[in-house]
XYZ file of C-alpha atoms in Angstrom:
677
model
C 51.698 -97.033 -5.772
C 53.613 -93.887 -5.000
C 55.204 -93.969 -1.557
C 55.669 -91.000 0.710
C 59.229 -89.874 1.479
C 59.443 -91.622 4.894
C 58.125 -94.872 3.412
C 60.500 -94.637 0.440
C 63.389 -94.275 2.869
C 62.039 -97.265 4.783
C 61.919 -99.335 1.585
C 65.517 -98.413 0.796
C 66.511 -99.368 4.327
C 64.841 -102.771 3.979
C 66.575 -103.328 0.617
C 69.944 -102.411 2.112
C 69.210 -104.704 5.018
C 68.490 -107.572 2.622
C 71.699 -106.896 0.706
C 73.616 -106.781 3.964
C 72.054 -110.080 5.016
C 73.005 -111.720 1.700
C 76.534 -110.318 1.987
C 76.711 -111.592 5.558
C 75.633 -115.058 4.437
C 78.215 -115.084 1.627
C 80.894 -113.805 3.988
C 79.943 -116.418 6.531
C 80.207 -119.140 3.898
C 83.663 -117.926 2.868
C 84.736 -117.690 6.502
C 83.487 -121.206 7.139
C 85.452 -122.529 4.165
C 88.610 -120.885 5.484
C 87.879 -122.196 8.959
C 87.280 -125.700 7.608
C 90.558 -125.622 5.675
C 92.431 -124.370 8.737
C 90.849 -127.068 10.854
C 91.797 -129.799 8.388
C 95.337 -128.516 8.197
C 95.571 -128.365 11.985
C 94.246 -131.906 12.255
C 96.684 -133.124 9.613
C 99.583 -131.465 11.428
C 98.504 -133.056 14.696
C 98.266 -136.520 13.122
C 101.642 -136.096 11.394
C 103.404 -134.966 14.546
C 101.976 -137.854 16.519
C 102.933 -140.293 13.765
C 106.491 -138.906 13.599
C 106.883 -139.078 17.359
C 105.563 -142.624 17.413
C 107.869 -143.661 14.572
C 110.828 -142.089 16.313
C 110.066 -144.009 19.474
C 109.154 -147.385 17.920
C 111.225 -147.806 14.741
C 114.611 -149.365 15.626
C 117.769 -147.883 14.226
C 115.857 -144.897 12.826
C 118.732 -142.528 13.531
C 121.011 -144.806 11.483
C 118.572 -144.660 8.569
C 118.274 -140.841 8.725
C 122.068 -140.715 8.793
C 122.127 -142.506 5.421
C 123.343 -145.907 6.602
C 120.240 -147.786 5.472
C 117.260 -149.436 7.129
C 117.450 -152.621 9.095
C 114.916 -155.397 8.607
C 113.364 -154.622 11.990
C 113.009 -151.000 10.994
C 111.302 -151.900 7.725
C 108.919 -154.247 9.464
C 107.880 -151.511 11.910
C 107.538 -148.955 9.126
C 105.251 -151.346 7.217
C 103.079 -151.600 10.278
C 103.015 -147.800 10.577
C 102.020 -147.384 6.912
C 98.350 -147.934 7.726
C 98.307 -146.345 11.201
C 95.069 -144.466 11.758
C 94.365 -141.928 9.035
C 97.878 -142.172 7.526
C 97.839 -144.008 4.206
C 101.285 -143.083 2.874
C 104.541 -141.557 4.070
C 108.050 -140.596 2.997
C 111.263 -140.268 4.968
C 113.901 -137.632 4.187
C 117.307 -136.959 5.578
C 118.013 -133.442 6.951
C 119.305 -132.388 3.520
C 116.015 -133.227 1.805
C 117.140 -136.403 0.130
C 114.497 -139.090 -0.071
C 115.259 -142.126 2.025
C 112.072 -144.129 1.849
C 108.694 -144.076 0.100
C 106.074 -146.321 1.663
C 104.670 -147.323 -1.732
C 107.998 -149.089 -2.674
C 108.531 -150.952 0.544
C 106.932 -154.162 -0.727
C 109.304 -154.439 -3.694
C 112.179 -155.540 -1.535
C 112.519 -157.570 1.577
C 116.115 -156.556 2.223
C 117.363 -153.502 3.910
C 119.448 -151.038 1.976
C 123.154 -151.612 1.823
C 125.954 -149.674 3.241
C 125.669 -147.249 0.385
C 122.425 -146.006 1.859
C 120.535 -146.020 -1.402
C 116.948 -144.974 -0.888
C 114.026 -147.301 -1.280
C 111.666 -146.136 -3.993
C 113.509 -142.916 -4.864
C 116.191 -141.849 -7.250
C 119.583 -141.271 -5.671
C 120.413 -137.637 -5.077
C 116.786 -136.453 -5.220
C 116.163 -133.573 -2.795
C 112.906 -131.913 -1.610
C 112.772 -128.136 -1.109
C 109.862 -128.440 1.342
C 112.023 -130.605 3.571
C 114.764 -128.056 3.548
C 112.228 -125.352 4.504
C 111.043 -127.435 7.456
C 114.587 -128.120 8.622
C 115.719 -124.556 8.249
C 112.502 -122.885 9.443
C 111.849 -125.160 12.344
C 108.132 -125.361 11.500
C 105.716 -127.646 9.737
C 104.311 -127.508 6.222
C 100.775 -128.648 5.498
C 99.266 -128.914 2.030
C 95.554 -129.710 1.714
C 94.678 -131.420 -1.548
C 91.522 -132.523 -3.311
C 92.088 -134.955 -6.183
C 90.147 -137.493 -8.136
C 92.594 -140.429 -8.252
C 91.855 -144.056 -7.655
C 94.888 -144.500 -5.459
C 94.290 -141.418 -3.345
C 91.425 -140.271 -1.065
C 89.223 -137.435 -2.290
C 90.520 -135.128 0.456
C 93.912 -135.532 2.084
C 96.800 -133.487 3.437
C 100.544 -133.776 2.919
C 102.235 -132.833 6.186
C 105.995 -132.252 6.432
C 107.097 -132.544 10.065
C 110.592 -132.916 11.546
C 111.679 -135.906 13.603
C 113.415 -134.484 16.641
C 115.574 -135.974 19.313
C 117.249 -133.896 21.947
C 116.260 -130.726 20.139
C 118.055 -131.798 16.907
C 116.437 -132.700 13.581
C 117.128 -136.325 12.707
C 115.125 -136.099 9.494
C 111.784 -135.150 8.016
C 108.674 -137.207 7.578
C 106.099 -136.461 4.867
C 102.846 -137.949 6.105
C 99.798 -138.363 3.868
C 96.658 -138.012 6.019
C 93.256 -139.157 4.744
C 90.799 -136.395 5.709
C 87.788 -137.305 3.603
C 85.638 -138.390 6.559
C 86.854 -135.551 8.736
C 86.111 -133.039 5.967
C 82.574 -134.409 5.694
C 82.067 -134.097 9.454
C 83.409 -130.545 9.512
C 81.362 -129.581 6.474
C 78.253 -131.052 8.063
C 78.853 -129.153 11.303
C 79.501 -125.933 9.421
C 76.402 -126.451 7.313
C 74.351 -126.833 10.465
C 75.846 -123.672 11.915
C 75.344 -121.868 8.619
C 71.738 -123.021 8.472
C 71.104 -121.822 12.029
C 72.733 -118.458 11.318
C 70.857 -118.164 8.033
C 67.583 -118.890 9.811
C 68.361 -116.233 12.407
C 69.219 -113.709 9.712
C 66.162 -114.600 7.686
C 64.028 -114.284 10.823
C 65.475 -110.863 11.522
C 65.005 -109.812 7.916
C 61.465 -111.182 7.888
C 60.692 -109.384 11.160
C 62.104 -106.159 9.768
C 60.186 -106.582 6.523
C 56.984 -107.343 8.459
C 57.509 -104.321 10.656
C 58.109 -102.165 7.590
C 55.014 -103.573 5.917
C 52.943 -102.816 9.018
C 54.313 -99.288 9.064
C 53.479 -99.037 5.382
C 49.898 -100.150 6.016
C 49.583 -97.826 9.008
C 50.995 -94.922 7.026
C 48.702 -95.748 4.115
C 45.672 -95.744 6.405
C 46.872 -92.495 7.973
C 47.309 -90.949 4.515
C 43.843 -92.100 3.514
C 42.440 -90.684 6.766
C 44.194 -87.372 6.149
C 42.850 -87.226 2.604
C 39.383 -88.024 3.944
C 39.600 -85.373 6.655
C 40.875 -82.855 4.121
C 37.676 -83.334 2.112
C 35.078 -84.117 4.781
C 33.647 -82.578 7.903
C 34.935 -84.413 10.986
C 31.692 -84.222 12.950
C 29.128 -85.298 10.351
C 31.139 -87.060 7.641
C 29.644 -84.780 4.990
C 31.812 -82.943 2.467
C 33.420 -79.786 3.788
C 33.101 -76.373 2.152
C 36.312 -76.638 0.105
C 35.490 -80.024 -1.418
C 31.893 -78.909 -2.048
C 33.220 -75.929 -4.020
C 35.348 -78.329 -6.083
C 32.288 -80.494 -6.757
C 30.333 -77.404 -7.841
C 33.113 -76.419 -10.243
C 33.119 -79.901 -11.770
C 29.337 -79.789 -12.147
C 29.612 -76.356 -13.770
C 32.229 -77.630 -16.243
C 30.060 -80.611 -17.189
C 27.049 -78.357 -17.696
C 29.074 -75.946 -19.848
C 30.203 -78.877 -22.013
C 26.608 -79.859 -22.698
C 25.987 -82.138 -19.747
C 23.033 -82.165 -17.376
C 22.222 -79.134 -15.249
C 22.399 -78.956 -11.493
C 21.084 -77.030 -8.525
C 22.425 -75.936 -5.164
C 20.253 -76.251 -2.067
C 21.304 -74.620 1.214
C 19.807 -75.662 4.551
C 20.265 -74.754 8.159
C 18.795 -76.144 11.357
C 15.946 -74.049 12.746
C 16.364 -73.138 16.401
C 19.816 -74.704 16.598
C 21.141 -71.886 18.764
C 18.375 -72.479 21.300
C 19.247 -76.194 21.399
C 22.896 -75.397 22.044
C 22.023 -72.890 24.747
C 19.506 -75.134 26.464
C 21.008 -78.627 26.115
C 24.695 -77.945 25.530
C 27.019 -78.444 22.593
C 27.030 -82.233 22.904
C 23.297 -82.305 22.145
C 23.869 -79.830 19.309
C 26.526 -82.115 17.813
C 24.115 -85.052 18.008
C 21.492 -83.058 16.113
C 24.031 -82.085 13.440
C 25.125 -85.695 12.923
C 21.516 -86.851 12.714
C 20.711 -84.053 10.250
C 23.585 -85.046 7.963
C 22.523 -88.703 8.100
C 18.927 -87.868 7.170
C 20.132 -85.714 4.297
C 22.227 -88.593 2.922
C 19.272 -90.956 3.249
C 16.954 -88.555 1.417
C 19.066 -87.524 -1.595
C 20.029 -89.793 -4.481
C 23.418 -91.504 -4.800
C 24.588 -89.009 -7.429
C 23.730 -86.017 -5.203
C 26.271 -84.669 -2.701
C 25.767 -83.496 0.882
C 28.114 -80.987 2.541
C 28.347 -79.145 5.835
C 29.372 -75.579 5.064
C 29.637 -74.117 8.578
C 27.966 -74.449 11.965
C 24.439 -75.693 11.383
C 24.437 -74.859 7.642
C 24.370 -77.688 5.110
C 24.253 -77.801 1.324
C 23.174 -80.306 -1.313
C 24.398 -80.507 -4.902
C 21.494 -81.897 -6.903
C 22.807 -83.384 -10.141
C 20.962 -84.139 -13.373
C 18.415 -81.331 -12.971
C 16.106 -80.900 -15.971
C 13.587 -78.465 -14.495
C 13.064 -76.325 -11.365
C 10.179 -78.617 -10.417
C 12.657 -81.389 -9.622
C 14.514 -79.021 -7.302
C 11.298 -78.005 -5.580
C 10.349 -81.642 -5.010
C 13.730 -82.424 -3.457
C 13.696 -79.276 -1.312
C 10.284 -80.064 0.127
C 11.248 -83.711 0.638
C 14.323 -82.621 2.606
C 12.280 -80.248 4.763
C 9.735 -83.001 5.466
C 12.402 -85.602 6.301
C 14.020 -83.291 8.844
C 10.788 -82.044 10.391
C 10.613 -85.124 12.640
C 12.000 -84.666 16.149
C 15.486 -85.875 17.067
C 15.881 -88.114 20.087
C 18.672 -86.715 22.278
C 19.297 -88.087 25.778
C 15.759 -89.401 25.957
C 14.192 -86.109 24.875
C 12.510 -85.265 21.594
C 14.011 -82.101 20.101
C 12.376 -80.310 17.207
C 15.109 -79.190 14.813
C 13.709 -78.901 11.326
C 15.418 -77.162 8.437
C 14.645 -74.314 6.080
C 15.747 -74.815 2.475
C 16.808 -72.333 -0.198
C 17.724 -73.289 -3.766
C 19.372 -71.795 -6.846
C 19.282 -73.510 -10.258
C 22.105 -73.471 -12.803
C 21.045 -71.499 -15.855
C 18.050 -69.879 -14.191
C 19.820 -68.116 -11.338
C 23.387 -67.983 -12.619
C 26.128 -69.710 -14.592
C 28.897 -69.574 -12.013
C 29.132 -72.127 -9.199
C 30.197 -69.603 -6.566
C 27.360 -67.297 -7.589
C 24.846 -70.149 -7.344
C 25.996 -71.033 -3.830
C 25.688 -67.397 -2.796
C 22.191 -67.162 -4.225
C 21.153 -70.439 -2.599
C 22.235 -68.969 0.747
C 20.133 -65.899 0.049
C 17.199 -68.130 -0.846
C 17.667 -69.837 2.498
C 17.352 -66.478 4.262
C 14.168 -65.837 2.343
C 12.764 -69.238 3.350
C 13.559 -68.564 7.027
C 12.030 -65.094 6.946
C 8.756 -66.395 5.442
C 8.282 -69.565 7.439
C 10.666 -71.831 9.306
C 10.799 -75.320 7.866
C 9.855 -74.010 4.421
C 11.407 -73.997 0.958
C 12.202 -71.064 -1.315
C 13.922 -70.391 -4.621
C 16.343 -67.511 -5.046
C 14.832 -64.037 -5.273
C 16.882 -61.051 -6.511
C 15.493 -58.886 -3.739
C 17.362 -61.045 -1.258
C 20.619 -59.376 -2.331
C 19.381 -56.030 -1.076
C 18.023 -57.504 2.149
C 21.244 -59.361 2.853
C 23.339 -56.266 2.299
C 21.003 -54.293 4.539
C 21.376 -56.870 7.355
C 25.155 -56.762 7.053
C 25.092 -52.983 7.158
C 22.880 -53.034 10.273
C 25.261 -55.483 11.994
C 28.206 -53.248 11.153
C 26.428 -50.081 12.308
C 25.137 -51.715 15.484
C 28.673 -52.465 16.583
C 29.496 -48.795 16.168
C 26.224 -47.655 17.778
C 27.223 -49.262 21.091
C 30.028 -46.721 21.378
C 28.470 -43.700 19.631
C 25.450 -42.902 21.877
C 22.996 -43.984 19.178
C 21.239 -46.389 21.564
C 18.908 -45.242 24.303
C 16.378 -46.729 26.672
C 12.651 -46.273 26.858
C 10.699 -47.374 29.912
C 7.182 -48.834 29.773
C 5.188 -48.512 33.014
C 3.950 -51.584 34.889
C 0.743 -51.154 36.920
C -0.903 -53.098 39.680
C -4.229 -54.826 39.011
C -6.158 -51.611 39.630
C -4.507 -50.026 36.585
C -3.669 -46.918 38.659
C -0.850 -47.879 41.029
C 2.522 -47.689 39.318
C 4.612 -50.728 40.231
C 7.716 -50.097 38.098
C 9.059 -49.970 34.544
C 10.331 -52.352 31.915
C 13.503 -51.138 30.138
C 13.298 -51.312 26.338
C 16.290 -50.566 24.121
C 15.833 -48.259 21.111
C 18.176 -47.367 18.258
C 18.166 -44.041 16.445
C 20.306 -44.559 13.350
C 21.779 -41.315 11.936
C 20.803 -42.253 8.356
C 18.096 -44.920 8.657
C 16.225 -43.289 11.525
C 14.571 -45.402 14.197
C 15.326 -49.121 13.758
C 12.860 -51.318 15.706
C 14.180 -53.945 18.161
C 12.450 -56.670 16.163
C 14.969 -55.918 13.413
C 18.269 -55.315 15.199
C 17.934 -57.695 18.196
C 17.977 -60.876 16.008
C 20.920 -59.447 14.074
C 22.743 -58.762 17.343
C 22.209 -62.390 18.348
C 23.463 -63.660 15.003
C 26.633 -61.556 14.893
C 27.594 -62.038 18.566
C 26.807 -58.513 19.796
C 23.967 -59.490 22.101
C 26.294 -59.964 25.118
C 27.770 -56.472 24.801
C 24.334 -55.023 24.177
C 22.949 -56.756 27.285
C 25.745 -55.364 29.446
C 25.059 -51.845 28.180
C 21.291 -52.091 28.707
C 21.558 -53.439 32.266
C 24.164 -50.917 33.376
C 22.277 -47.957 31.877
C 18.885 -49.115 33.202
C 20.207 -49.612 36.760
C 21.777 -46.170 36.671
C 18.465 -44.574 35.616
C 16.376 -46.598 38.120
C 18.567 -45.507 41.015
C 16.953 -42.058 40.721
C 13.351 -43.332 40.898
C 11.231 -43.558 44.010
C 12.265 -46.554 46.107
C 8.897 -48.229 45.609
C 9.421 -48.638 41.863
C 11.045 -51.756 40.366
C 13.112 -52.153 37.206
C 12.545 -54.984 34.754
C 15.306 -55.854 32.233
C 15.302 -58.564 29.564
C 18.217 -61.036 29.364
C 19.227 -62.977 26.269
C 19.812 -66.714 26.425
C 23.285 -66.023 25.035
C 24.204 -64.148 28.205
C 23.631 -67.303 30.257
C 26.498 -68.995 28.421
C 28.748 -66.719 30.466
C 27.615 -68.388 33.706
C 29.437 -66.829 36.636
C 30.387 -63.840 34.493
C 26.691 -62.961 34.134
C 26.229 -63.008 37.930
C 29.275 -60.780 38.386
C 28.000 -58.412 35.697
C 24.587 -58.047 37.406
C 26.237 -57.474 40.788
C 28.620 -54.897 39.300
C 25.771 -53.008 37.593
C 23.749 -52.854 40.821
C 26.750 -51.768 42.859
C 27.816 -49.086 40.372
C 24.287 -47.613 40.308
C 23.635 -48.035 44.035
C 20.404 -49.898 43.228
C 19.162 -52.558 45.708
C 18.948 -56.028 44.172
C 15.356 -56.360 45.434
C 14.256 -53.657 42.956
C 15.643 -55.508 39.909
C 13.649 -58.016 37.882
C 15.375 -60.056 35.159
C 13.162 -61.405 32.391
C 14.165 -64.627 30.597
C 12.528 -66.535 27.762
C 11.323 -70.106 27.767
C 13.888 -71.284 25.189
C 16.615 -70.854 27.804
C 14.955 -73.403 30.084
C 14.301 -76.225 27.635
C 17.137 -78.391 28.847
C 17.018 -77.537 32.552
C 20.780 -77.447 32.288
C 22.810 -77.442 35.454
C 24.504 -74.172 34.533
C 21.190 -72.323 34.020
C 19.776 -73.595 37.305
C 22.943 -72.653 39.166
C 22.988 -69.173 37.635
C 19.314 -68.512 38.421
C 19.716 -69.570 42.042
C 22.789 -67.368 42.449
C 20.797 -64.417 41.115
C 17.861 -65.046 43.440
C 20.284 -65.418 46.336
C 21.401 -61.846 45.616
C 17.799 -60.678 45.995
C 17.093 -60.273 42.277
C 13.652 -61.433 41.112
C 13.293 -63.753 38.103
C 10.480 -63.325 35.581
C 9.464 -65.702 32.790
C 8.648 -63.665 29.699
C 6.137 -64.658 26.978
C 4.618 -67.366 29.149
C 2.428 -69.869 27.311
C 4.101 -69.704 23.898
C 6.784 -72.378 24.410
C 6.835 -76.168 24.660
C 6.057 -77.027 28.267
C 5.551 -73.789 30.139
C 3.534 -75.171 33.065
C 6.293 -77.612 33.979
C 8.768 -74.775 34.409
C 6.779 -73.027 37.147
C 7.810 -75.453 39.876
C 11.272 -76.351 38.531
C 12.737 -72.825 38.466
C 12.771 -69.976 41.020
C 10.272 -67.641 39.348
C 8.798 -64.666 41.108
C 6.556 -63.639 38.239
C 5.310 -64.820 34.850
C 4.242 -62.593 31.972
C 1.309 -63.733 29.838
C 2.175 -63.189 26.198
C 0.388 -60.360 24.353
C -1.078 -62.909 21.915
C -3.441 -64.132 24.659
C -4.445 -60.573 25.537
C -5.276 -59.725 21.929
C -7.645 -62.707 21.580
C -9.078 -62.557 25.066
C -12.399 -61.035 23.985
C -12.781 -62.972 20.730
C -11.996 -66.553 21.786
C -13.539 -68.103 24.931
C -10.774 -70.730 25.023
C -8.187 -67.996 25.531
C -10.074 -66.712 28.578
C -10.026 -70.241 29.996
C -6.266 -70.522 29.415
C -5.581 -67.159 31.063
C -7.712 -68.081 34.063
C -5.837 -71.403 34.390
C -2.440 -69.719 34.189
C -3.388 -67.199 36.886
C -4.823 -69.888 39.149
C -1.775 -72.147 38.819
C 0.730 -69.307 39.321
C -1.093 -68.040 42.399
C -1.131 -71.534 43.890
C 2.673 -71.448 43.601
C 2.871 -67.918 45.060
C 3.934 -66.470 41.711
C 2.680 -63.092 40.469
C 1.150 -62.761 36.989
C 1.738 -59.926 34.511
C -0.373 -59.448 31.395
C 1.213 -57.706 28.403
C -0.411 -55.890 25.485
C -3.341 -54.232 27.262
C -4.784 -51.925 24.606
C -8.531 -51.700 25.246
C -10.713 -51.126 28.346
C -12.396 -54.483 27.681
C -9.090 -56.290 27.837
C -8.254 -54.443 31.046
C -11.534 -55.452 32.705
C -11.193 -59.078 31.612
C -7.641 -59.375 32.911
C -8.652 -57.751 36.187
C -11.543 -60.186 36.470
C -9.196 -63.145 35.886
C -6.995 -61.983 38.757
C -3.856 -60.721 36.980
C -1.580 -58.990 39.478
C 0.188 -56.666 37.085
C -0.717 -55.006 33.768
C 1.121 -53.201 31.004
C 0.247 -51.985 27.533
C -0.407 -48.914 25.435
C -3.722 -48.337 27.161
C -1.925 -47.783 30.470
C 1.277 -46.181 29.281
C 3.561 -46.102 26.306
C 7.335 -46.553 26.491
C 9.067 -43.214 27.028
C 12.610 -41.926 27.666
C 13.726 -41.562 31.272
C 13.476 -37.770 31.089
C 9.741 -37.970 30.325
C 8.753 -40.246 33.220
C 6.649 -38.516 35.884
C 6.032 -41.622 38.065
C 2.383 -40.675 38.418
C 0.615 -43.367 40.409
C 3.721 -44.506 42.279
C 3.085 -45.333 45.954
C 3.987 -42.419 48.242
C 6.268 -42.538 51.232
C 4.762 -43.661 54.530
C 4.427 -40.089 55.832
C 2.711 -38.760 52.743
C -0.994 -39.118 51.994
C -1.789 -41.440 49.127
C -4.137 -39.983 46.527
C -5.904 -42.503 44.341
C -5.517 -41.963 40.662
C -8.713 -42.587 38.748
C -8.422 -43.953 35.217
C -11.703 -43.278 33.441
C -10.405 -41.920 30.158
C -9.493 -45.241 28.540
C -10.034 -45.336 24.799
C -9.164 -47.982 22.235
C -6.021 -47.376 20.173
C -6.290 -46.910 16.461
C -3.195 -49.016 15.812
C -1.364 -51.817 17.577
C 2.350 -51.653 18.351
C 4.687 -53.496 16.085
C 7.315 -54.776 18.489
C 8.451 -53.234 21.733
């Protein structure tokens, strides 16, 4: 196993610590040996000094003997008794010149004291000892520790040369042999116990250090593994990230080029994910993403790979592909598995996926190219039908480039006067009284001509321009409406993305009204149902702050969402707009008429006005009037027009002016229906 630099340094530190511990143990052993030797020598010196002092005080005529005049019988008897005193097993007596006077081993050979000649007992005449002279001259003691294997000697003993003093003068020198075998064993035992205790302490410290290092090693290893995992995987979902997915694609490409099995790339993204984030918050969005990744892993085979490329976009590397049919089967299986609702905070959220696929060999031979084409196939699947599956189509390249060009040009159009507003009239139930106008943004591209809102509004939402566009529309519309008759209202659409700004949106509305000098009571803000799906605290707070200003709130496209009727009493609506789809089928489907009548009845019971969009025929007008709609708009009543072409015909007159009814008897069906307003 290859260690990282910090761990390698830690290993070296532990090794040095072990070496230091071993050296400390060896040093301690050597120090203990020296200490034991010093202790034995000190003990031997103590015993010898005591023995010499005792001999001096108890042996009669000892001064005479040291002076060379021989030993008396009483002196010899006392010296024999002292020969086995305590730990002393042998001794010698020397005169101050180092000549041997008596050796205890020879005392038993004679029972008579030495004569006047002073000949020594057990020693050759004239023999001198240099150690004795050193003691006499140096005034100290000499101790020699010896270890011998002799039958007549202990295993451990010391020879101690000590002077015999009287009145500060040296009478002679005594060489005392001290048996230290037992004492050496006791000292060695004590030192061994100390050494064992110290060794245990050192070993404990070393073991603790080694354990700590090992724990750090394990922690660092887990951290390294976690870092490697995070470098290759998405933190939120656990799927592969984009970089590691590219590496997997390159490996699959290499295997295929070497004759291995083919593969395919499938790209997916979550349908309506932006609406979920806007309505329920990012925490709910994260839950949906994790659940999506888990379902993908459960649906694919073990040899297939799942990755999260960015945001709500996922990808699958399908290995071992033999035919496009296998890819189609997997793509449809993935779409079906993710079509089921996700349970988030007790609510069922629909968040299916659209799937696009590109096959190696059929759509390209380069992994990066295949991923690009799979992403284009995904766009094709989303444009045809959400929750569907599509293979790559070459025409997608042109469409993708066109969308990117529109996004780029739209950013410039905001600052180049290419955008303008049209205003569609809103009439009271009689179809004659003008109530106000709805502001509709239009784009006149210098090269492409008129680009319909149905094309550039979704692109603005995708590329993050919808907030800037909304600010421009509201400010320009308020400025235009300030010049209308005071009886006319202004209706402006808001994007769900603008509500992410919270307080900033409220300040922006207030600033636009103040700059234009337009009363808040004349402004209506239209919102879509997708914004309300979560009943989030921020949305409710923002709506109430707007109504507190005097602005009226309108629900647009009512009846096309998930639970429209429930929203009527939970939010401060002043008006609802029945979607044009109901108006178009009003005369052909009796059930639609029943739905419209129910919507009008419920709204009126809650004191909410009802607007009907898409009025294009006199029959539709009469039916909507009969059902009690309060407000009407559509091509039959008036087409969107620039502000300069508005004549405000049918607007209520001032109180001091006579009101002339405006008859509308020239209604005629339109030859074509509008695309998108």
